[in-house]
Amino acid sequence: EDQVTQSPEALRLQEGESSSLNCSYTVSGLRGLFWYRQDPGKGPEFLFTLYSAGEEKEKERLKATLTKKESFLHITAPKPEDSATYLCAVQRNTGFQKLVFGTGTRLLVSP
Amino acid sequence: KAGVTQTPRYLIKTRGQQVTLSCSPISGHRSVSWYQQTPGQGLQFLFEYFSETQRNKGNFPGRFSGRQFSNSRSEMNVSTLELGDSALYLCASSKNPGTGGSYGYTFGSGTRLTVV
């Protein structure tokens, strides 16, 4: 069965202190790995889709990378507005193509 | 461009009652998926609809059902509510099923259901 594990569960950073979030996955044939950001009381907001090992995508202070077993979300010089829960999800390329989510990393960036 | 609209935003129901939640996808999106989000389990897939047909269903009891209309709007229904059904119910839309693609699946803000 497809599985996604995110670590750490929670992360507290000072403004400007760079770090990485981890997403480990097992899936029988990866169609895509998705990163979402979720603010309290809101639905997940799409950030990136990665399709194959070695792929990287960037958006402002965020950079996502993908290997055959993991994805990392690097946050460079974070600001308080980056505080949110970051969710990782995988979708297989055959059969039942639902998104399988990890339980997320709660990020708090203090000024 | 309007996003995914879910109504109502909040709902309080009593055990044993039934509830219907609504989702209007982004204009032009024909696929609608539903997810349940709880603190312990995270986001769990409920079902997916495309062209008024249920394509896939997650591991939820038969009390959870849904449908899609010809204008792509979707509803989900939960009958005989239990305390454990309290959750945030999220709807996501995409142009076609299984093609979140470069733009991902667009989620609504959800309906917060509390069962007392």
Coordinates of C-alpha atoms in Angstrom, one line a residue:
Chain A
E1 CA 0.0 0.0 0.0
D2 CA 1.2 3.5 -0.8
Q3 CA 2.6 5.4 2.2
V4 CA 3.9 8.8 3.0
T5 CA 5.8 9.7 6.2
Q6 CA 6.7 13.3 7.0
S7 CA 9.3 14.5 9.5
P8 CA 9.6 16.3 11.7
E9 CA 6.0 16.6 13.0
A10 CA 6.7 20.1 14.1
L11 CA 9.5 22.6 13.6
R12 CA 10.1 25.9 15.2
L13 CA 12.6 28.3 13.4
Q14 CA 13.8 31.8 14.0
E15 CA 13.2 34.2 11.2
G16 CA 16.1 33.8 8.7
E17 CA 17.0 30.3 10.0
S18 CA 17.0 27.9 7.0
S19 CA 15.9 24.3 7.3
S20 CA 14.4 21.3 5.4
L21 CA 11.3 19.3 5.8
N22 CA 11.4 15.6 4.8
C23 CA 8.8 13.4 3.0
S24 CA 9.6 9.7 2.7
Y25 CA 7.3 7.7 0.4
T26 CA 6.6 4.3 -1.0
V27 CA 4.4 3.9 -4.0
S28 CA 4.1 1.4 -6.8
G29 CA 4.9 3.6 -9.7
L30 CA 5.0 7.4 -9.0
R31 CA 2.9 9.6 -11.2
G32 CA 3.6 12.7 -9.1
L33 CA 4.6 14.0 -5.7
F34 CA 2.8 17.0 -4.5
W35 CA 3.6 19.6 -1.8
Y36 CA 0.8 21.7 -0.3
R37 CA 0.7 24.4 2.3
Q38 CA -2.2 24.6 4.7
D39 CA -3.1 27.5 7.0
P40 CA -5.4 27.0 10.0
G41 CA -9.1 26.8 9.0
K42 CA -8.3 26.7 5.3
G43 CA -7.9 24.1 2.6
P44 CA -4.5 23.0 1.3
E45 CA -2.8 25.4 -1.2
F46 CA -0.9 23.8 -4.0
L47 CA 2.9 24.5 -4.1
F48 CA 4.7 22.0 -6.3
T49 CA 4.4 18.9 -8.3
L50 CA 7.5 16.7 -8.9
Y51 CA 7.5 13.9 -11.3
S52 CA 10.9 12.2 -11.4
A53 CA 14.0 11.7 -9.3
G54 CA 16.4 14.6 -9.7
E55 CA 13.7 17.1 -10.4
E56 CA 13.8 20.4 -8.4
K57 CA 11.3 23.3 -8.3
E58 CA 11.5 26.7 -6.6
K59 CA 9.0 29.3 -5.5
E60 CA 10.2 32.3 -3.5
R61 CA 11.9 30.9 -0.4
L62 CA 10.8 27.3 -1.0
K63 CA 12.7 24.7 -3.0
A64 CA 11.4 21.1 -3.5
T65 CA 13.6 18.2 -4.5
L66 CA 12.8 14.6 -5.3
T67 CA 14.7 11.3 -5.0
K68 CA 13.4 7.8 -5.6
K69 CA 12.5 7.5 -1.9
E70 CA 12.2 11.0 -0.5
S71 CA 11.4 14.6 -1.2
F72 CA 12.7 17.6 0.7
L73 CA 11.2 21.0 1.0
H74 CA 14.0 23.5 1.7
I75 CA 13.0 26.8 3.3
T76 CA 15.6 29.5 2.9
A77 CA 15.6 32.5 5.2
P78 CA 12.0 31.9 6.3
K79 CA 9.7 34.7 7.4
P80 CA 6.8 34.5 10.0
E81 CA 4.3 34.4 7.1
D82 CA 5.8 31.0 6.1
S83 CA 4.3 29.5 9.3
A84 CA 1.8 26.8 8.2
T85 CA 1.4 23.1 8.0
Y86 CA 3.2 21.6 4.9
L87 CA 1.7 18.5 3.4
C88 CA 3.2 16.0 1.1
A89 CA 1.2 13.6 -1.1
V90 CA 1.9 11.0 -3.7
Q91 CA -0.2 9.8 -6.6
R92 CA 0.5 6.5 -8.4
N93 CA 0.6 6.2 -12.1
T94 CA -1.8 3.2 -12.5
G95 CA -5.1 2.1 -11.2
F96 CA -6.5 4.0 -8.3
Q97 CA -5.0 7.5 -8.6
K98 CA -6.1 9.1 -5.4
L99 CA -3.7 11.4 -3.5
V100 CA -2.1 9.7 -0.4
F101 CA -1.1 12.3 2.1
G102 CA 1.4 12.4 4.9
T103 CA 0.3 13.9 8.2
G104 CA 2.2 17.1 7.6
T105 CA 4.9 19.2 9.3
R106 CA 3.7 22.1 11.4
L107 CA 6.2 25.0 10.8
L108 CA 6.3 28.0 13.2
V109 CA 8.7 30.8 12.3
S110 CA 9.3 33.3 15.0
P111 CA 10.3 36.9 14.4
Chain B
K1 CA -11.2 33.3 -11.3
A2 CA -13.4 31.8 -8.7
G3 CA -11.9 29.0 -6.6
V4 CA -13.5 25.8 -5.3
T5 CA -16.5 26.7 -3.2
Q6 CA -17.7 24.6 -0.3
T7 CA -20.9 25.2 1.7
P8 CA -21.6 25.4 4.5
R9 CA -18.4 26.4 6.2
Y10 CA -19.5 25.1 9.6
L11 CA -22.1 22.6 10.7
I12 CA -23.1 21.2 14.0
K13 CA -25.2 18.0 13.9
T14 CA -26.5 15.5 16.5
R15 CA -25.6 11.8 16.5
G16 CA -27.9 9.8 14.3
Q17 CA -28.7 12.7 12.0
Q18 CA -27.7 13.0 8.4
V19 CA -25.9 15.8 6.6
T20 CA -25.3 17.0 3.0
L21 CA -22.2 19.0 2.0
S22 CA -21.8 20.9 -1.2
C23 CA -18.9 21.6 -3.5
S24 CA -18.7 23.8 -6.6
P25 CA -15.5 23.2 -8.6
I26 CA -13.5 25.7 -10.5
S27 CA -15.2 26.5 -13.8
G28 CA -14.0 24.0 -16.4
H29 CA -13.0 21.4 -13.9
R30 CA -14.9 18.2 -14.3
S31 CA -13.4 16.0 -11.6
V32 CA -14.2 16.4 -7.9
S33 CA -12.6 14.5 -5.1
W34 CA -13.6 14.5 -1.4
Y35 CA -11.3 14.1 1.5
Q36 CA -11.8 13.8 5.3
Q37 CA -9.2 15.6 7.5
T38 CA -8.8 14.7 11.2
P39 CA -6.0 15.5 13.6
G40 CA -5.1 11.8 14.0
Q41 CA -5.5 10.5 10.5
G42 CA -4.7 13.5 8.3
L43 CA -6.3 13.6 4.9
Q44 CA -8.1 10.5 3.9
F45 CA -9.6 10.0 0.4
L46 CA -13.4 9.5 0.4
F47 CA -14.4 9.4 -3.3
E48 CA -13.9 10.9 -6.7
Y49 CA -16.5 11.9 -9.3
F50 CA -16.1 12.6 -13.0
S51 CA -18.9 13.1 -15.5
E52 CA -21.5 12.3 -12.9
T53 CA -19.9 8.9 -12.2
Q54 CA -18.1 7.8 -9.1
R55 CA -14.7 6.6 -10.3
N56 CA -13.0 5.7 -7.0
K57 CA -14.0 5.2 -3.4
G58 CA -11.9 5.1 -0.3
N59 CA -12.2 2.9 2.7
F60 CA -15.2 4.5 4.4
P61 CA -18.4 2.8 5.4
G62 CA -21.5 3.0 3.2
R63 CA -22.9 5.8 5.3
F64 CA -20.7 8.1 3.3
S65 CA -22.0 8.7 -0.2
G66 CA -21.9 11.3 -2.9
R67 CA -23.0 12.4 -6.3
Q68 CA -22.1 14.8 -9.1
F69 CA -24.4 16.8 -11.2
S70 CA -24.3 17.7 -14.9
N71 CA -22.7 21.1 -14.0
S72 CA -19.9 19.3 -12.2
R73 CA -21.1 20.4 -8.7
S74 CA -20.9 17.7 -6.2
E75 CA -22.5 16.8 -2.9
M76 CA -21.6 14.3 -0.3
N77 CA -23.9 12.8 2.3
V78 CA -23.3 11.2 5.6
S79 CA -26.1 9.3 7.2
T80 CA -26.5 8.2 10.8
L81 CA -23.8 10.5 12.0
E82 CA -21.3 9.3 14.6
L83 CA -19.1 11.3 16.9
G84 CA -16.1 10.1 15.0
D85 CA -17.4 11.7 11.8
S86 CA -16.4 15.1 13.2
A87 CA -13.8 16.4 10.8
L88 CA -12.9 18.9 8.1
Y89 CA -14.4 17.7 4.8
L90 CA -12.4 19.0 1.9
C91 CA -13.3 19.0 -1.8
A92 CA -10.7 19.2 -4.5
S93 CA -11.2 19.8 -8.2
S94 CA -9.2 19.2 -11.4
K95 CA -9.8 19.3 -15.1
N96 CA -9.8 15.5 -15.5
P97 CA -9.5 12.7 -13.1
G98 CA -6.0 11.6 -12.0
T99 CA -4.4 14.6 -13.6
G100 CA -3.5 17.0 -10.8
G101 CA -0.6 17.8 -13.1
S102 CA 1.6 20.9 -12.9
Y103 CA -1.1 22.8 -11.2
G104 CA -2.1 20.2 -8.6
Y105 CA -5.6 19.7 -7.3
T106 CA -7.3 22.8 -6.1
F107 CA -8.9 22.5 -2.7
G108 CA -11.8 24.4 -1.2
S109 CA -11.7 25.8 2.3
G110 CA -13.7 22.8 3.6
T111 CA -16.7 22.3 5.7
R112 CA -16.1 21.8 9.4
L113 CA -18.5 19.2 10.7
T114 CA -19.0 18.8 14.4
V115 CA -21.2 15.9 15.6
V116 CA -22.4 16.2 19.2

